[in-house]
Short mmCIF file of C-alpha atoms (C1' of nucleotides) in Angstrom, two decimals:
data_model
loop_
_atom_site.label_atom_id
_atom_site.label_comp_id
_atom_site.label_asym_id
_atom_site.label_seq_id
_atom_site.Cartn_x
_atom_site.Cartn_y
_atom_site.Cartn_z
CA MET V 1 105.36 96.16 119.74
CA SER V 2 104.25 96.36 116.19
CA ALA V 3 100.66 97.03 115.36
CA ASP V 4 98.76 94.96 112.83
CA ARG V 5 98.91 96.35 109.35
CA LYS V 6 96.32 96.03 106.66
CA PRO V 7 96.87 93.07 104.32
CA THR V 8 98.46 94.02 101.03
CA ASP V 9 96.99 93.07 97.69
CA PHE V 10 99.48 90.26 97.29
CA GLU V 11 98.67 88.82 100.70
CA MET V 12 94.96 88.96 99.93
CA ALA V 13 95.57 87.00 96.75
CA VAL V 14 97.43 84.37 98.76
CA TYR V 15 94.62 84.03 101.30
CA GLN V 16 92.03 83.69 98.60
CA ALA V 17 94.00 81.00 96.80
CA THR V 18 94.54 79.15 100.07
CA ARG V 19 90.82 79.09 100.68
CA GLY V 20 90.41 77.00 97.56
CA VAL V 21 92.40 74.10 98.96
CA PRO V 22 90.01 71.22 99.78
CA ALA V 23 90.14 69.30 103.06
CA GLY V 24 92.18 66.12 102.97
CA LYS V 25 94.54 67.65 100.41
CA VAL V 26 97.52 69.93 100.75
CA THR V 27 99.39 72.29 98.46
CA SER V 28 102.82 73.82 98.61
CA TYR V 29 103.91 77.43 99.01
CA GLY V 30 105.55 77.39 95.62
CA ARG V 31 102.45 75.89 94.04
CA LEU V 32 100.34 78.78 95.34
CA ALA V 33 102.87 81.30 94.09
CA ALA V 34 102.72 79.71 90.64
CA THR V 35 98.93 79.76 90.70
CA LEU V 36 98.93 83.43 91.58
CA GLY V 37 101.48 84.02 88.88
CA ARG V 38 103.11 86.39 91.28
CA GLY V 39 105.76 86.23 93.98
CA THR V 40 107.52 83.05 95.11
CA ALA V 41 107.36 80.48 97.87
CA ARG V 42 109.14 82.84 100.26
CA ALA V 43 106.64 85.61 99.72
CA VAL V 44 103.70 83.22 100.11
CA GLY V 45 105.14 81.86 103.34
CA SER V 46 105.52 85.36 104.74
CA ALA V 47 101.92 86.13 103.87
CA LEU V 48 100.51 82.97 105.47
CA ALA V 49 102.63 83.56 108.55
CA ARG V 50 100.47 86.61 109.22
CA ASN V 51 97.20 85.07 108.11
CA PRO V 52 94.55 87.19 109.88
CA PHE V 53 91.71 85.12 108.41
CA ALA V 54 92.28 81.86 110.28
CA PRO V 55 90.49 79.51 110.39
CA GLU V 56 88.58 80.76 107.36
CA VAL V 57 91.78 80.44 105.44
CA PRO V 58 93.12 76.88 105.92
CA CYS V 59 96.74 77.85 106.09
CA HIS V 60 97.46 74.49 107.73
CA ARG V 61 96.85 72.83 104.36
CA VAL V 62 99.91 74.49 102.92
CA VAL V 63 103.17 72.61 103.31
CA ARG V 64 106.64 72.60 101.78
CA ALA V 65 107.32 71.18 98.34
CA ASP V 66 109.37 68.33 99.82
CA GLY V 67 106.46 67.32 102.05
CA ALA V 68 107.75 68.91 105.24
CA LEU V 69 105.10 70.65 107.33
CA GLY V 70 106.69 74.07 107.07
CA GLY V 71 105.33 76.18 109.90
CA PHE V 72 102.19 77.02 111.81
CA ASN V 73 101.08 79.94 113.90
CA GLY V 74 104.39 81.64 113.35
CA ALA V 75 106.47 78.70 114.56
CA THR V 76 108.63 76.40 112.41
CA GLU V 77 108.85 73.79 115.14
CA GLY V 78 107.43 72.81 118.51
CA PRO V 79 103.90 72.11 119.77
CA GLU V 80 102.36 74.43 117.18
CA LEU V 81 103.68 72.23 114.40
CA ALA V 82 102.35 69.14 116.15
CA ARG V 83 98.90 70.74 116.19
CA LYS V 84 99.11 71.41 112.48
CA ARG V 85 100.01 67.79 111.80
CA ARG V 86 97.10 66.52 113.88
CA MET V 87 94.66 68.74 112.03
CA LEU V 88 95.88 67.38 108.72
CA GLU V 89 95.72 63.80 109.92
CA GLN V 90 92.19 64.45 111.08
CA GLU V 91 91.31 65.60 107.58
CA GLY V 92 92.71 62.38 106.16
CA VAL V 93 96.21 63.46 105.21
CA ARG V 94 98.74 60.61 105.57
CA PHE V 95 102.31 61.05 106.71
CA ASP V 96 105.36 58.83 106.30
CA ALA V 97 107.80 57.75 108.98
CA ALA V 98 109.95 60.83 108.38
CA GLY V 99 106.97 63.05 109.17
CA ARG V 100 106.53 64.19 105.58
CA VAL V 101 103.23 64.38 103.73
CA ARG V 102 102.75 61.68 101.11
CA PRO V 103 103.23 62.96 97.54
CA GLU V 104 99.82 61.66 96.46
CA THR V 105 98.23 63.93 99.05
CA MET V 106 99.75 66.98 97.43
CA VAL V 107 97.68 68.69 94.81
"C1'" DC F 1 116.39 104.71 99.05
"C1'" DA F 2 119.40 100.73 101.10
"C1'" DC F 3 119.55 96.83 104.09
"C1'" DC F 4 117.60 92.91 106.59
"C1'" DT F 5 114.42 89.23 107.57
"C1'" DG F 6 111.46 85.29 106.43
"C1'" DA F 7 105.80 79.29 107.69
"C1'" DC F 8 110.57 78.44 100.62
"C1'" DA F 9 112.89 75.87 96.48
"C1'" DT F 10 116.58 73.72 94.16
"C1'" DA F 11 121.19 72.24 93.25
"C1'" DA F 12 125.38 70.73 95.01
"C1'" DT F 13 128.17 68.27 98.54
"C1'" DA Q 1 119.18 60.44 102.49
"C1'" DA Q 2 120.58 64.60 105.08
"C1'" DT Q 3 122.83 69.07 105.34
"C1'" DT Q 4 124.70 73.31 103.24
"C1'" DA Q 5 124.84 77.11 100.13
"C1'" DT Q 6 122.59 80.26 96.81
"C1'" DG Q 7 118.59 82.46 94.70
"C1'" DC Q 8 113.85 83.96 94.80
"C1'" DC Q 9 109.95 87.87 96.04
"C1'" DA Q 10 107.54 90.72 99.26
"C1'" DG Q 11 107.31 93.46 103.56
"C1'" DG Q 12 109.42 96.08 107.38
"C1'" DT Q 13 112.78 99.16 109.37
#
DNA sequence: CACCTGACATAAT
DNA sequence: AATTATGCCAGGT
């Protein structure tokens, strides 16, 4: 089994940017990458996947650019994703019939 | 140092 | 509208 490694500078930047996302709103992986001016959606996703600062860092407020939930707690589907969706709904985020976040909810 | 994997994005089919 | 293929960067082995 692999031991936890210390967060890299890039990952730290991602966590910090994620902290700035207000409740009731969501951002996308690519949006964060653009804000950081560094890396891409893939890199951001990898960083959030190992987010050691939950729940201080609201990684559940980060979704895909097309409105899909993305992943949560290392899983891209299953009960973990359902939890993520409930948390967002609880914060006031609205979903459509296809299970995608409404565009107006995305910052 | 080279290769592989991954909570993505976008264009094409 | 949904699925497939290609490209992206960063981290791990």
